[in-house]
Tab-separated table of C-alpha atoms in Angstrom:
chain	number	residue	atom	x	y	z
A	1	UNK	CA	-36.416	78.224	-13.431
A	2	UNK	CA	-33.671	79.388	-10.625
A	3	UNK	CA	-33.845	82.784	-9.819
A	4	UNK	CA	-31.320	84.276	-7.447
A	5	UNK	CA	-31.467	87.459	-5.644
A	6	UNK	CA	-28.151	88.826	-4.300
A	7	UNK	CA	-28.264	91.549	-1.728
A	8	UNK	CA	-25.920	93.842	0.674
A	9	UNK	CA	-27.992	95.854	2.447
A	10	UNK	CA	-31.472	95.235	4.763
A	11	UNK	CA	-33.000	97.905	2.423
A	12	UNK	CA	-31.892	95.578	-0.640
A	13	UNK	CA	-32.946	92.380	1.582
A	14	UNK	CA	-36.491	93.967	1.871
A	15	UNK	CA	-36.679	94.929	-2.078
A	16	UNK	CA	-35.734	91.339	-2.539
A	17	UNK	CA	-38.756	90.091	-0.624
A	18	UNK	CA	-41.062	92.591	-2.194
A	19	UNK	CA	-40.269	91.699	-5.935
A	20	UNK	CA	-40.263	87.636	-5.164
A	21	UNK	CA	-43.637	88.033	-4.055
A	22	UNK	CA	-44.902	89.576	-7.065
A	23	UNK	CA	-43.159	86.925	-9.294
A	24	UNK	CA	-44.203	84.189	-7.219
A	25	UNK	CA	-47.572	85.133	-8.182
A	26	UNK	CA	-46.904	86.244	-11.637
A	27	UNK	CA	-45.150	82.900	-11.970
A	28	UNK	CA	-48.144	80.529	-10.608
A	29	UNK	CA	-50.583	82.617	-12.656
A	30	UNK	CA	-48.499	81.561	-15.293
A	31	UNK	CA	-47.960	77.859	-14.332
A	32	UNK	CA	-44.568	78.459	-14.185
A	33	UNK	CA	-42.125	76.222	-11.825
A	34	UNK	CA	-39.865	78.837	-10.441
A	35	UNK	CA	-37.372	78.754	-7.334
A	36	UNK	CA	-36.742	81.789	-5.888
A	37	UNK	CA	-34.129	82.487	-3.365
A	38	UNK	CA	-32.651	85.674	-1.501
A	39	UNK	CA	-28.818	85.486	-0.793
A	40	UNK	CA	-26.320	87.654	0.505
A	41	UNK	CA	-23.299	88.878	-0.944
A	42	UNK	CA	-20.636	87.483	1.243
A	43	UNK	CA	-22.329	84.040	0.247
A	44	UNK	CA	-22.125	84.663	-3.277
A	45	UNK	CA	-18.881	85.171	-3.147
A	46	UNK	CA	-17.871	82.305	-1.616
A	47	UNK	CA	-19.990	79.971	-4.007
A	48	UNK	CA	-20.349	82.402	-6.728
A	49	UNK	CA	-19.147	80.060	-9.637
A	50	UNK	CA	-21.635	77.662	-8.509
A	51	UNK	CA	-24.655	80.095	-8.340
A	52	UNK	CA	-23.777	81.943	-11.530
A	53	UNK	CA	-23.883	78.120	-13.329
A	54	UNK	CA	-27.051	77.030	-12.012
A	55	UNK	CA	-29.096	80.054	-11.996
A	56	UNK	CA	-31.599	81.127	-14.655
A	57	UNK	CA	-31.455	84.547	-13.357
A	58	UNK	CA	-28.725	86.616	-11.240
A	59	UNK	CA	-31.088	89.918	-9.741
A	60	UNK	CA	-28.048	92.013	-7.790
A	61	UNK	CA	-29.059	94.509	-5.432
A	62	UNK	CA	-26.463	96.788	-5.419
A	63	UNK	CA	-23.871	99.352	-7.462
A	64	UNK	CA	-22.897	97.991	-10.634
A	65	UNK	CA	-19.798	98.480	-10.149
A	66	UNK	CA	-19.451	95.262	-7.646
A	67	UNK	CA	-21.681	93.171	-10.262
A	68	UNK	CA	-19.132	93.567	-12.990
A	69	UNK	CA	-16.238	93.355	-10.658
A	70	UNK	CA	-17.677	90.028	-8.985
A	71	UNK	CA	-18.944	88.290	-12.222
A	72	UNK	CA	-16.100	89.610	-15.064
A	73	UNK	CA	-14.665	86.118	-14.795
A	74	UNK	CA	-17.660	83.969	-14.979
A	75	UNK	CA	-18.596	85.333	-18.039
A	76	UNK	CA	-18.830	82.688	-21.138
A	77	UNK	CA	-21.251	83.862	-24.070
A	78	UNK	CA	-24.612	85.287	-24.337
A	79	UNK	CA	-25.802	81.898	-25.125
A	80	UNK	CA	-24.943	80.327	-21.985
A	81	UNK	CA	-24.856	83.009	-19.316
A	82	UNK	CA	-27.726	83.646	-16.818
A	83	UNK	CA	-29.491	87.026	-17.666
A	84	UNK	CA	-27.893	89.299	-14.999
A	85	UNK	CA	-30.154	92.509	-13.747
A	86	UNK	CA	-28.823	95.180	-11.263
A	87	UNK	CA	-31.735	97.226	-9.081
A	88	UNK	CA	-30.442	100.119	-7.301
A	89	UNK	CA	-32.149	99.174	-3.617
A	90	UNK	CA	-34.503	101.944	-3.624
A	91	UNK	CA	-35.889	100.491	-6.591
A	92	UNK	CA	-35.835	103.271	-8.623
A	93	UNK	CA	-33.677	101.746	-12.071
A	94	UNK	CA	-34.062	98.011	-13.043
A	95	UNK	CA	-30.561	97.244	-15.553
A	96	UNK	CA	-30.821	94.697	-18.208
A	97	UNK	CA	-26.860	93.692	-17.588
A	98	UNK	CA	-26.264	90.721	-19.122
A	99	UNK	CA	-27.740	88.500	-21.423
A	100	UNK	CA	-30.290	90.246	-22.695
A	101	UNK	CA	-32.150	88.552	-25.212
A	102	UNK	CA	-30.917	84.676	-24.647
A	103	UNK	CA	-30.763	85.017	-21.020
A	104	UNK	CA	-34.079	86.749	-20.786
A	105	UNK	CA	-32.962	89.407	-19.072
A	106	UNK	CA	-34.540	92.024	-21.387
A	107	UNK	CA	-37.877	90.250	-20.772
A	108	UNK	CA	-37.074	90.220	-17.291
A	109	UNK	CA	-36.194	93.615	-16.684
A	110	UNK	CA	-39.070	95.001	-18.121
A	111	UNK	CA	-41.624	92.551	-15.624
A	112	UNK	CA	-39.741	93.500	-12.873
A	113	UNK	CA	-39.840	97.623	-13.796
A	114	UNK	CA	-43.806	97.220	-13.901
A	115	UNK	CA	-44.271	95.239	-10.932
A	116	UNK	CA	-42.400	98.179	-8.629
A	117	UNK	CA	-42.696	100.856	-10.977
A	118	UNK	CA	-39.202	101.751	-11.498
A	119	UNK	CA	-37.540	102.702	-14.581
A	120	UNK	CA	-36.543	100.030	-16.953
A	121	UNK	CA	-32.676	100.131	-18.072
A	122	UNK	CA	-32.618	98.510	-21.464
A	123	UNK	CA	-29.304	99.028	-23.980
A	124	UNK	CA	-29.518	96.380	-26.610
A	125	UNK	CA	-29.490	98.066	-30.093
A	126	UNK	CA	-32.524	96.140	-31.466
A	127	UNK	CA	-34.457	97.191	-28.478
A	128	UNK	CA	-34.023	100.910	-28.297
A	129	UNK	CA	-34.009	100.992	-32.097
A	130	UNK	CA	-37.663	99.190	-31.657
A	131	UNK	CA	-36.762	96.585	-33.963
A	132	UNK	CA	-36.622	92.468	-33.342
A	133	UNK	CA	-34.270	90.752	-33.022
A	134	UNK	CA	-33.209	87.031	-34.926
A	135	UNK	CA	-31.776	85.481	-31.680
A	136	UNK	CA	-34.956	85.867	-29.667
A	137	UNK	CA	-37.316	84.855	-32.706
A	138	UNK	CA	-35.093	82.355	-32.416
A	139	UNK	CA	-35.682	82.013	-28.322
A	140	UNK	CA	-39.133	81.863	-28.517
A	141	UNK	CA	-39.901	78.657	-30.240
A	142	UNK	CA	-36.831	77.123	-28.266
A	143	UNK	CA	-35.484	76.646	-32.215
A	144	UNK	CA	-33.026	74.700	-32.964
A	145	UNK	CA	-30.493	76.478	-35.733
A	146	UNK	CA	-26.946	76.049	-37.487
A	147	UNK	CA	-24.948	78.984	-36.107
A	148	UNK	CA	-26.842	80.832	-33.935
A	149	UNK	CA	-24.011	83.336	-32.582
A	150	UNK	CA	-23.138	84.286	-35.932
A	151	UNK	CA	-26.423	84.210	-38.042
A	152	UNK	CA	-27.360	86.655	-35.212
A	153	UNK	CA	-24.721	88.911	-35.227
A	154	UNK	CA	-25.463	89.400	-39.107
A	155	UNK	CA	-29.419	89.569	-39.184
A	156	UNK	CA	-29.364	91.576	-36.451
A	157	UNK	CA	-27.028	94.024	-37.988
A	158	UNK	CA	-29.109	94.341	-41.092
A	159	UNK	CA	-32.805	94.633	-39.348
A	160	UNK	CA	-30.361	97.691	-37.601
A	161	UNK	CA	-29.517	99.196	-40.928
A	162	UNK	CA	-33.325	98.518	-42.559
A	163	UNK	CA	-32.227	96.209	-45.029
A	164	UNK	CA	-34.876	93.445	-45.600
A	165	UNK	CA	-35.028	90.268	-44.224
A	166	UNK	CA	-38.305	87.958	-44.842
A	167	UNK	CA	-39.840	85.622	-42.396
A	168	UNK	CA	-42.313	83.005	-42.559
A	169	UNK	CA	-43.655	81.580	-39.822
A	170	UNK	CA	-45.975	77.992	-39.829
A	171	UNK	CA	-48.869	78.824	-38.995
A	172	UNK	CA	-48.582	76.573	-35.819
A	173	UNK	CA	-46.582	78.414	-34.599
A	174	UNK	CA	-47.333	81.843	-35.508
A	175	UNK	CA	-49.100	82.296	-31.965
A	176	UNK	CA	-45.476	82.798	-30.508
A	177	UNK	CA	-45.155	85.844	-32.240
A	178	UNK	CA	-48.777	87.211	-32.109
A	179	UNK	CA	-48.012	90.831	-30.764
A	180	UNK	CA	-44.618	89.918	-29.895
A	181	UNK	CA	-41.697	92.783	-30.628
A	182	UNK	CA	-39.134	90.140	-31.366
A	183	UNK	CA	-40.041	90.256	-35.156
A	184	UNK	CA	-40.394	93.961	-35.835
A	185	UNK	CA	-38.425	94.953	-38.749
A	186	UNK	CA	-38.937	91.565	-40.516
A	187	UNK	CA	-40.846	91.611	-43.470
A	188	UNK	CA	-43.742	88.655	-42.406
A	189	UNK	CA	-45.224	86.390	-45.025
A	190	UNK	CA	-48.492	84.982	-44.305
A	191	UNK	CA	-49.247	82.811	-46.897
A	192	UNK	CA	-46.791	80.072	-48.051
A	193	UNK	CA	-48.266	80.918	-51.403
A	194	UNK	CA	-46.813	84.186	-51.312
A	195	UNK	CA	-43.741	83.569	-50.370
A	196	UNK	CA	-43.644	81.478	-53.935
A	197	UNK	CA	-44.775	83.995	-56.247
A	198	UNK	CA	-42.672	86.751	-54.733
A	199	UNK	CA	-39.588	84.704	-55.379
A	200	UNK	CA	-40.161	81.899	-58.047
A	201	UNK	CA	-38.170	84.604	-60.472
A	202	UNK	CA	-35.208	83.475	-58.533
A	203	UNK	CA	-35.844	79.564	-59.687
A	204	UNK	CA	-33.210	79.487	-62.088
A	205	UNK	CA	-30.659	81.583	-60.479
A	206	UNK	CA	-27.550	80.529	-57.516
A	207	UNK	CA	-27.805	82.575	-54.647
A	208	UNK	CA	-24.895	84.453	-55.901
A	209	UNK	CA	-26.978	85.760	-58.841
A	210	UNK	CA	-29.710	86.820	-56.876
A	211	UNK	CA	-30.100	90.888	-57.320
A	212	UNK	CA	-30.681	91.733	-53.404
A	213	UNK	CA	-28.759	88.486	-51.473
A	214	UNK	CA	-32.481	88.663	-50.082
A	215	UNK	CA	-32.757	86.395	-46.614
A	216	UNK	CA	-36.253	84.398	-45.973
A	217	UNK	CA	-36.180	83.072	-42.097
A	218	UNK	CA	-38.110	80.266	-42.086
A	219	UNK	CA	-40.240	79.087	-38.721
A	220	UNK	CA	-41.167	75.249	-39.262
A	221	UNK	CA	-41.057	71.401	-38.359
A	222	UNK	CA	-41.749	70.629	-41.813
A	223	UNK	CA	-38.677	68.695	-43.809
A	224	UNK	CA	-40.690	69.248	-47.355
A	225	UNK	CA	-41.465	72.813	-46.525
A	226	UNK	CA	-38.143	73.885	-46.206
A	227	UNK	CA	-36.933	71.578	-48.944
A	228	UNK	CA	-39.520	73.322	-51.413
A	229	UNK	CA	-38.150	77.159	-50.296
A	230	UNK	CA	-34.572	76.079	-50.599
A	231	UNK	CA	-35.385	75.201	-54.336
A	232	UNK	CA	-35.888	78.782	-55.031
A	233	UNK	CA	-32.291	79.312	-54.236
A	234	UNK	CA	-32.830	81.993	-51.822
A	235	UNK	CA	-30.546	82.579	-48.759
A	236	UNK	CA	-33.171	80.021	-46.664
A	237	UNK	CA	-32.442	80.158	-42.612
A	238	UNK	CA	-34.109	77.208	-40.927
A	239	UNK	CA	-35.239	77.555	-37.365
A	240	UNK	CA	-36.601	74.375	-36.138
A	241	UNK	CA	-39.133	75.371	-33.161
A	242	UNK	CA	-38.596	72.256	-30.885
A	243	UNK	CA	-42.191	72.080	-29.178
A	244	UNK	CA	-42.661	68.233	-30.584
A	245	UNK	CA	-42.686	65.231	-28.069
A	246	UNK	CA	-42.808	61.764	-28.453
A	247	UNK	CA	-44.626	58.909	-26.295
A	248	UNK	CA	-42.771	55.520	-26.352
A	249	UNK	CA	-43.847	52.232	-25.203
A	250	UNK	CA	-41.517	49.026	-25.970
A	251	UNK	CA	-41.022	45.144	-24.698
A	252	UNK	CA	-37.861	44.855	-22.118
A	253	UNK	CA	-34.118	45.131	-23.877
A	254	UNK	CA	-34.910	46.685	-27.226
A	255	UNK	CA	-32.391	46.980	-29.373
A	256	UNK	CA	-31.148	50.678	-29.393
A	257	UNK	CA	-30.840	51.054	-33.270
A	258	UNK	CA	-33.628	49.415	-33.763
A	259	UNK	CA	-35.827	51.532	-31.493
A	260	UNK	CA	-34.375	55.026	-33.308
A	261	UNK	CA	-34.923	53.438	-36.616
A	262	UNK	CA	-38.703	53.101	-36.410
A	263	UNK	CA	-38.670	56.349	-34.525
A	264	UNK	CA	-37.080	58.019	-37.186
A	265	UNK	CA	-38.767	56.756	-39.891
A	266	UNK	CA	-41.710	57.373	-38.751
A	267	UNK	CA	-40.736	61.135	-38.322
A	268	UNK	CA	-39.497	61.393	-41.786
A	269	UNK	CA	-42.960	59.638	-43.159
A	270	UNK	CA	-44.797	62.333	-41.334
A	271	UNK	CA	-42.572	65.366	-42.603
A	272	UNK	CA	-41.250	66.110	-39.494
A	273	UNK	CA	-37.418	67.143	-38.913
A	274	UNK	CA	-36.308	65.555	-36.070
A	275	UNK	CA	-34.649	68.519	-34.646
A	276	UNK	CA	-37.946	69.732	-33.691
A	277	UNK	CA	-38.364	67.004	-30.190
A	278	UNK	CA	-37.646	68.760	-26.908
A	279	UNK	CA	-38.734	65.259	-24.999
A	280	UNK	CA	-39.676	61.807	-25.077
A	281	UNK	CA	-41.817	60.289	-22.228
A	282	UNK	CA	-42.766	56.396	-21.582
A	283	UNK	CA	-43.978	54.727	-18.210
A	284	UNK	CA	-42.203	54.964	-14.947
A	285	UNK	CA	-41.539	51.194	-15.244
A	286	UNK	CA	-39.563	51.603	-18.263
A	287	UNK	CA	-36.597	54.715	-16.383
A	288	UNK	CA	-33.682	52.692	-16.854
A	289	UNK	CA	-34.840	50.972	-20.173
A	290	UNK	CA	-31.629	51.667	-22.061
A	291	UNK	CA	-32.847	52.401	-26.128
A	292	UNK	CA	-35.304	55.585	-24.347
A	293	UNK	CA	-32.251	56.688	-22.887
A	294	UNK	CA	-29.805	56.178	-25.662
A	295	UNK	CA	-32.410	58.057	-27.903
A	296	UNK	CA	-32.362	60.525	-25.747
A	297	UNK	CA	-29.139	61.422	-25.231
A	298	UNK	CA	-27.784	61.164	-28.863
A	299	UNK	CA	-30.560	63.964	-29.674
A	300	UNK	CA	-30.321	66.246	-26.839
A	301	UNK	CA	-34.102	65.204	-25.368
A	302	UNK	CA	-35.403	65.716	-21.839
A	303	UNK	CA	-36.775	62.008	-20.988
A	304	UNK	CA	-39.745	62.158	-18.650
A	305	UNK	CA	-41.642	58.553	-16.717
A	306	UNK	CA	-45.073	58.892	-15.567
A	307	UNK	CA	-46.743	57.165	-13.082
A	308	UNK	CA	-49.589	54.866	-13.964
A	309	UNK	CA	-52.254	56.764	-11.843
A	310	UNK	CA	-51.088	59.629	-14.061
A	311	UNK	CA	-51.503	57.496	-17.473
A	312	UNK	CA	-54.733	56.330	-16.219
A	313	UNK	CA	-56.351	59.947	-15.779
A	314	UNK	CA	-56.234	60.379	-19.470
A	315	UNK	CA	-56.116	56.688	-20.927
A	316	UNK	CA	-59.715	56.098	-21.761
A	317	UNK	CA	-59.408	59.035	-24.542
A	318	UNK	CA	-57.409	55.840	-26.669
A	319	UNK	CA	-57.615	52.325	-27.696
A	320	UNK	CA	-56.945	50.163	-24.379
A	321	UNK	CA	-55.001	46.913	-24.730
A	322	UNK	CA	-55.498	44.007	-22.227
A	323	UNK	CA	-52.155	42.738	-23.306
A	324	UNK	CA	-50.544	45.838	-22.353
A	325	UNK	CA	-52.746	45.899	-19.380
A	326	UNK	CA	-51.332	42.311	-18.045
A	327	UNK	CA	-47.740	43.765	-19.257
A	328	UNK	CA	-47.269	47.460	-17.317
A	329	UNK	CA	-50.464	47.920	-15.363
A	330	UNK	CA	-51.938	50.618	-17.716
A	331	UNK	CA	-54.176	49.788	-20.640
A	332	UNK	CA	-52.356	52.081	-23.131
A	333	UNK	CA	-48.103	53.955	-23.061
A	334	UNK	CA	-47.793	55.950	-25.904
A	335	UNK	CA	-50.598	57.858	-26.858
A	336	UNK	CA	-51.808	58.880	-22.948
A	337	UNK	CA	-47.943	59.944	-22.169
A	338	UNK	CA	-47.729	61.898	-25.425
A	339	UNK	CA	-51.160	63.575	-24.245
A	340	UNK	CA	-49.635	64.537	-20.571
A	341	UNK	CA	-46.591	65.870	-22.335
A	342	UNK	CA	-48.317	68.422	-24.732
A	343	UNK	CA	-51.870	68.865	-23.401
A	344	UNK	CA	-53.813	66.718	-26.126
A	345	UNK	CA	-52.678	67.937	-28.691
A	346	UNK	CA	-51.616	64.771	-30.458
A	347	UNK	CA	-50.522	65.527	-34.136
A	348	UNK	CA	-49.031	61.601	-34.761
A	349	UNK	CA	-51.792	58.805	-33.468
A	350	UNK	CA	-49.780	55.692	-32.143
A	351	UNK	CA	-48.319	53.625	-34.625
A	352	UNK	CA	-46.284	50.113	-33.672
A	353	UNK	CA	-43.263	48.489	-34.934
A	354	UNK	CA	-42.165	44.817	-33.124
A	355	UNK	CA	-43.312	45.655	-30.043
A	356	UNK	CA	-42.065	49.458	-29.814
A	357	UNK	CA	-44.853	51.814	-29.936
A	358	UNK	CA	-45.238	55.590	-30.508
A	359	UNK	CA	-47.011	58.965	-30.733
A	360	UNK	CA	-46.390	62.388	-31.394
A	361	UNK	CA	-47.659	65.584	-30.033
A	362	UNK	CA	-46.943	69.119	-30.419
A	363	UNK	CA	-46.929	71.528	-27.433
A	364	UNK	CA	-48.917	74.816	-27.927
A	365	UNK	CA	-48.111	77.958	-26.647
């Protein structure tokens, strides 16, 4: 995470300093890899495009007045754009500008107003209105949906005007939204049960038909899941939390469409969608092996390579292999690298296809 404070003033300089202390901590408490820098004005300006594109977080210092002015052309979507905050430099208001809920700047705003106790400036209808809001359920599980902008602009419009939107939520996941404002105002389901006799009246009807045009948000990696809700021809919103991973170990030059064919099958015979992997992770000694890299560029994955001292620190928690030994210098790919990449909690033991091998895991909140 980049966050950038821009500053005028020596009082605003000094602020800067005070606050980046308290998230430095709040941030290692938190286990949270953060950069935080302090930069003045004049430099912004003369690399502003720069900053505002690789920056997590724009905290100005200053009037708002020269924020807009400075960053009116930068501006793209709320889905792209940094989360922008203004602090007057005595502290006293902290301004959720820009990019509220995407951006975190909401979230931000309000840890930066209890840190200095200042008075938190927060203007998003869902917020003041106490209600949640779809795009940061949404935000939360890093969820992967169909139309974010404008499924947002609609739920959010009707959580505004109390209409009723369900929401169920997998229960591995649900501890995303334990105590967590974002869903306020949706109607929860607990039970996948109950979510079936509410709304197995509307079996035989088209959405069309339906007497309310009643919404159910659904919160899951599951293909049959969602497969069994959208039979009840309801209005069904998938959001795909992406929190799976995937350890990979395969022999030199395998075939790209080979390698994603086993992968994917194996993710379909396990009921996972494959929109739900954030990142696949192999051996350092495998970096430039092109089918890893193909896979993960045709679906959007972070690709991570692991050392083998770092294997080895977990590799005695799975079946060793002297082959593999001989082969890479670790006993065992997939299943250790899928346990560095999601803490253990391994949901698909290794399985093996012509020499590619593979696990999945499921990071926890």
């Amino acid at each position: 995470m980049n966050v950038r404070f821009i500053c005028i003033t020596e009082n605003s300089i000094d602020l800067a300093h005070r606050i980046s202390a308290f998230l430095e901590d709040d941030f290692l408490s938190a286990d949270v890899d953060c950069v935080i820098e302090v930069i003045q004005y004049s430099d912004f300006k003369k690399y502003k495009k720069q900053i505002f594109g690789e920056s997590d977080f724009l905290i100005f210092i200053m009037a708002t007045g020269i924020v807009v002015r400075s960053i009116a052309s930068l501006l793209v979507d709320k889905f792209s754009d940094p989360g922008v905050i203004v602090i007057d430099e005595l502290g006293k208001n902290v301004i959720s500008l820009l990019s509220g809920h995407m951006g975190g700047a909401n979230e931000m705003t309000t840890t930066i107003s209890k840190l200095i106790s200042a008075n938190p400036v927060i203007t998003t209808a869902t917020d003041v209105n106490g209600l949640g809001s779809f795009d940061m359920l949404v935000k939360m599980v890093d969820g992967c949906v169909k139309n974010l902008r404008a499924l947002s602009l609609e739920i959010n419009s009707k959580l505004l005007k109390r209409e009723m939107i369900y929401l169920y939520v997998q229960s591995e996941f649900r501890g995303y939204y334990i105590d967590n404002p974002c869903i306020e105002g949706f109607c929860l389901y607990e039970k996948y049960e109950d979510i079936i006799a509410k709304f197995k009246g509307f079996s035989n009807k088209t959405i069309d038909e339906s007497d309310n045009g009643d919404i159910l948000v659904v919160v899951s990696d599951s293909v049959s899941l969602v497969k069994d809700l959208q039979k009840l021809n309801l209005r069904v919103i998938s959001v795909v939390p992406r929190k799976n991973v995937i350890g990979v170990g395969c022999k030199k030059d395998t075939d790209t469409n080979e390698f994603e064919k086993f992968i994917v099958k194996e993710l379909v015979e396990n009921d996972l969608i494959i929109d739900s992997l954030c990142c696949i992770g192999s051996i350092e000694l495998k970096k430039e092996e092109r089918c890893i890299l193909d896979f993960s560029k045709k679906y959007g994955l972070e690709a991570s390579f692991y050392k083998p001292e770092k294997i080895e620190s977990v590799q005695d928690f799975y079946d060793k292999s002297e082959f593999v030994k001989k082969q890479v210098g670790v006993y065992s790919v997939a299943e250790p690298v899928c346990h560095i990449m999601c803490d253990g909690n391994i949901i698909v033991s290794k399985v093996k296809h012509n020499g590619i091998t593979m696990a999945v895991g499921r990071k926890e909140k």
